Coordinates of C-alpha atoms in Angstrom, one line a residue:
Chain A
D1 CA -8.4 22.9 11.5
G2 CA -8.8 20.1 9.3
G3 CA -6.9 17.0 10.2
I4 CA -6.5 13.6 11.5
T5 CA -6.6 12.6 15.2
Q6 CA -5.7 9.3 16.8
S7 CA -6.0 8.5 20.2
P8 CA -4.8 7.2 22.4
K9 CA -0.9 8.4 22.0
Y10 CA 0.1 5.9 24.3
L11 CA -1.5 2.4 24.8
F12 CA -0.5 -0.6 26.9
R13 CA -1.9 -3.9 26.7
K14 CA -1.5 -7.0 28.4
E15 CA -1.0 -10.4 26.7
G16 CA -4.4 -11.9 25.5
Q17 CA -6.3 -8.4 25.8
N18 CA -7.9 -6.7 22.7
V19 CA -7.4 -3.1 22.3
T20 CA -9.1 -0.5 19.9
L21 CA -7.3 2.6 18.2
S22 CA -9.1 5.7 17.3
C23 CA -8.8 7.0 14.1
E24 CA -10.6 10.5 13.3
Q25 CA -10.7 12.8 10.4
N26 CA -12.4 16.0 9.4
L27 CA -11.1 16.5 5.9
N28 CA -14.0 14.8 4.4
H29 CA -11.7 12.2 2.9
D30 CA -13.3 8.8 1.4
A31 CA -10.4 6.9 1.6
M32 CA -8.4 5.7 4.9
Y33 CA -5.8 3.6 5.9
W34 CA -4.0 2.1 8.7
Y35 CA -0.3 1.4 8.7
R36 CA 2.0 -0.4 11.2
Q37 CA 5.7 0.8 11.6
D38 CA 8.4 -1.1 13.2
P39 CA 11.9 0.2 14.2
G40 CA 14.2 0.5 11.1
Q41 CA 11.2 -0.3 8.8
G42 CA 8.9 1.2 6.5
L43 CA 5.3 1.4 7.0
R44 CA 3.4 -1.7 6.2
L45 CA -0.4 -1.5 5.4
I46 CA -2.9 -3.4 7.5
Y47 CA -6.2 -2.2 6.2
Y48 CA -7.9 0.0 4.0
S49 CA -11.3 1.6 3.1
Q50 CA -12.2 3.7 0.2
I51 CA -15.7 4.1 1.4
V52 CA -18.0 3.9 4.1
N53 CA -19.0 0.2 5.0
D54 CA -16.4 -1.4 2.8
F55 CA -12.7 -2.1 3.7
Q56 CA -10.1 -4.4 2.4
K57 CA -7.2 -6.4 3.8
G58 CA -3.4 -5.2 3.4
D59 CA -0.4 -6.7 3.4
I60 CA -0.7 -7.7 7.0
A61 CA -3.8 -7.8 8.3
E62 CA -3.8 -11.1 10.5
G63 CA -4.8 -10.5 13.9
Y64 CA -6.5 -7.1 13.3
S65 CA -9.8 -5.7 12.4
V66 CA -11.6 -2.8 11.5
S67 CA -14.9 -1.1 10.7
R68 CA -16.2 1.9 8.6
E69 CA -19.5 2.7 10.0
K70 CA -19.0 6.5 9.4
K71 CA -16.9 8.4 6.8
E72 CA -15.0 10.3 9.5
S73 CA -14.0 7.5 11.8
F74 CA -11.9 3.9 11.1
P75 CA -11.1 2.4 14.3
L76 CA -8.4 -0.4 14.2
T77 CA -8.7 -3.3 16.9
V78 CA -5.5 -5.2 17.7
T79 CA -6.9 -8.8 18.8
S80 CA -5.3 -11.3 21.1
A81 CA -4.4 -13.1 17.6
Q82 CA -1.4 -10.6 16.8
K83 CA 1.4 -12.5 17.9
N84 CA 3.6 -9.4 18.0
P85 CA 1.7 -6.2 18.2
T86 CA 4.1 -3.6 20.0
A87 CA 4.6 -1.2 17.3
F88 CA 3.6 2.5 16.0
Y89 CA 0.2 2.8 14.2
L90 CA -0.4 5.4 11.9
C91 CA -3.9 6.2 10.5
A92 CA -4.2 8.1 7.0
S93 CA -6.7 9.6 4.9
S94 CA -7.0 10.7 1.2
S95 CA -9.2 12.0 -1.3
P96 CA -10.1 9.4 -4.0
S97 CA -8.2 8.9 -7.3
S98 CA -9.7 11.0 -10.0
T99 CA -11.3 9.2 -12.8
S100 CA -8.1 9.6 -14.8
G101 CA -6.2 7.6 -12.2
R102 CA -4.2 10.2 -10.5
V103 CA -3.1 9.1 -6.9
N104 CA -3.5 11.6 -4.4
E105 CA -1.3 12.1 -1.3
Q106 CA -2.1 10.6 1.8
F107 CA -2.2 12.5 5.2
F108 CA -1.3 11.1 8.5
G109 CA -2.5 11.4 11.9
P110 CA 0.3 11.4 15.0
G111 CA 0.3 7.9 15.7
T112 CA -0.4 5.7 18.5
R113 CA 2.3 3.6 20.2
L114 CA 1.2 0.5 21.2
T115 CA 3.3 -1.6 24.0
V116 CA 2.1 -5.2 24.9
L117 CA 3.4 -5.7 28.7
Chain B
A1 CA 5.6 -6.4 -8.1
Q2 CA 6.3 -2.8 -7.0
K3 CA 9.3 -2.1 -4.6
V4 CA 10.7 1.0 -2.9
T5 CA 14.9 0.7 -2.0
Q6 CA 16.1 3.4 0.3
A7 CA 19.7 2.1 0.5
Q8 CA 21.2 4.8 2.9
T9 CA 19.9 3.6 6.5
E10 CA 21.5 6.7 8.2
I11 CA 23.0 9.7 7.3
S12 CA 24.9 12.3 9.4
V13 CA 25.9 15.6 8.0
V14 CA 26.8 19.1 9.7
E15 CA 24.4 21.8 9.4
K16 CA 24.8 23.7 6.2
E17 CA 26.1 21.0 4.1
D18 CA 24.3 19.5 1.4
V19 CA 22.7 16.1 1.5
T20 CA 21.0 13.8 -1.2
L21 CA 18.8 10.8 -0.3
D22 CA 18.5 8.1 -2.7
C23 CA 15.3 6.4 -3.8
V24 CA 14.9 3.5 -6.2
Y25 CA 11.8 2.2 -7.1
E26 CA 10.6 -1.0 -9.3
T27 CA 7.3 -1.3 -11.0
R28 CA 5.6 -2.7 -14.1
D29 CA 3.2 -0.2 -14.3
T30 CA 3.8 2.9 -17.0
T31 CA 1.6 5.1 -14.9
Y32 CA 2.6 5.6 -11.3
Y33 CA 3.1 8.1 -8.7
L34 CA 6.1 8.5 -6.4
F35 CA 6.1 10.7 -3.0
W36 CA 8.4 11.7 -0.3
Y37 CA 7.1 12.0 3.1
K38 CA 9.4 13.5 6.1
Q39 CA 8.9 12.0 9.6
P40 CA 10.1 14.2 12.5
P41 CA 10.7 12.6 16.2
S42 CA 6.9 13.6 16.9
G43 CA 6.1 10.7 14.6
E44 CA 3.7 12.1 12.1
L45 CA 4.4 11.9 8.6
V46 CA 4.7 15.1 6.7
F47 CA 3.8 14.9 2.7
L48 CA 6.5 16.8 1.0
I49 CA 6.3 16.2 -2.9
R50 CA 4.0 13.9 -5.4
R51 CA 5.4 13.3 -8.7
N52 CA 3.7 11.5 -11.8
S53 CA 5.5 9.1 -14.0
F54 CA 4.8 11.5 -16.8
D55 CA 6.2 14.4 -15.4
E56 CA 10.4 14.1 -15.4
Q57 CA 11.0 17.5 -14.6
N58 CA 13.2 18.3 -11.7
E59 CA 11.4 20.5 -8.8
I60 CA 12.8 22.9 -6.4
S61 CA 11.1 24.2 -3.3
G62 CA 13.4 26.4 -1.0
R63 CA 16.1 24.4 -0.1
Y64 CA 14.5 21.3 -1.2
S65 CA 14.9 19.8 -4.5
W66 CA 14.1 16.6 -6.2
N67 CA 15.5 14.5 -9.1
F68 CA 13.5 12.2 -11.0
Q69 CA 15.0 10.0 -13.6
K70 CA 13.0 7.3 -15.1
S71 CA 16.0 5.7 -16.6
T72 CA 17.6 4.7 -13.6
S73 CA 14.2 4.3 -11.7
S74 CA 15.1 7.0 -9.3
F75 CA 13.5 9.7 -7.3
N76 CA 16.4 11.5 -5.3
F77 CA 15.8 14.2 -3.0
T78 CA 18.4 16.8 -2.0
I79 CA 18.2 19.4 0.8
T80 CA 20.6 22.1 0.3
A81 CA 22.3 24.0 3.5
S82 CA 20.8 21.7 5.9
Q83 CA 19.4 22.9 9.1
V84 CA 19.1 21.0 12.5
V85 CA 15.2 21.0 11.9
D86 CA 15.8 19.0 8.8
S87 CA 16.6 15.9 11.2
A88 CA 14.0 13.4 10.6
V89 CA 13.3 9.9 8.9
Y90 CA 12.4 10.4 5.3
F91 CA 10.5 8.0 3.5
C92 CA 10.0 7.5 -0.3
A93 CA 6.8 5.7 -1.4
L94 CA 5.1 4.3 -4.8
S95 CA 1.6 4.0 -6.0
E96 CA 0.7 2.3 -9.1
A97 CA -2.2 4.1 -10.7
N98 CA -3.6 0.5 -11.3
Y99 CA -3.2 -0.7 -7.8
G100 CA -5.8 2.0 -6.5
Q101 CA -4.7 4.4 -3.9
N102 CA -2.2 1.9 -2.0
F103 CA 1.2 2.9 -1.3
V104 CA 4.5 0.9 -0.8
F105 CA 7.0 2.8 1.5
G106 CA 11.0 2.1 1.3
P107 CA 12.2 1.4 4.7
G108 CA 13.3 5.1 5.2
T109 CA 16.5 7.2 5.7
R110 CA 17.3 8.6 9.2
L111 CA 18.9 12.1 8.6
S112 CA 20.7 13.4 11.4
V113 CA 22.1 17.3 11.0
L114 CA 24.6 18.1 13.7
P115 CA 25.1 21.7 14.4

């Protein structure tokens, strides 16, 4: 089955620790995204990558880092510099926009709920 | 700047009632795409529909229908004869063609369908 997997489902972090959230897709999509969701709010973009070995900051990149060494994988590291990391994190992927500019839908993983103790 | 507003924070209906979720967007682009997603309690967002700015035809898919009106910058979503399984948070999103593939999401509307 094609899809996006995220692990772990729940993650607990002590203050001052870095943690890495995994995101893997087998949809053969070029583009991948990380979003943060806080209660009662929509999704906010942390980082995105449109191709391997390239990624761009989103709206709330401070305190986060990513890598894109393989097409299938886009891990997110939440560093100790992120002041309020407790949130629900969603990874998504999409096939690239066509040359005509058509934007394709994003497919989402099941999410990782991070709690700082 | 692009922005999506979903003014209804929470809606409760009784099963079999019809319900409309509102979505109002702001964009300066003439070419853009609108999306609706469903987020059930499990947390994963499920894609429902994509609409581009040049296609104002309304769409119906089973009990779901969408009303796109450029004149009012709205893309409303109606569920007919709601069911308990429709209970979820629904998000409207906007992507401008000139802004690549990045989406701007509204804050979501939590729909509770009571038996």
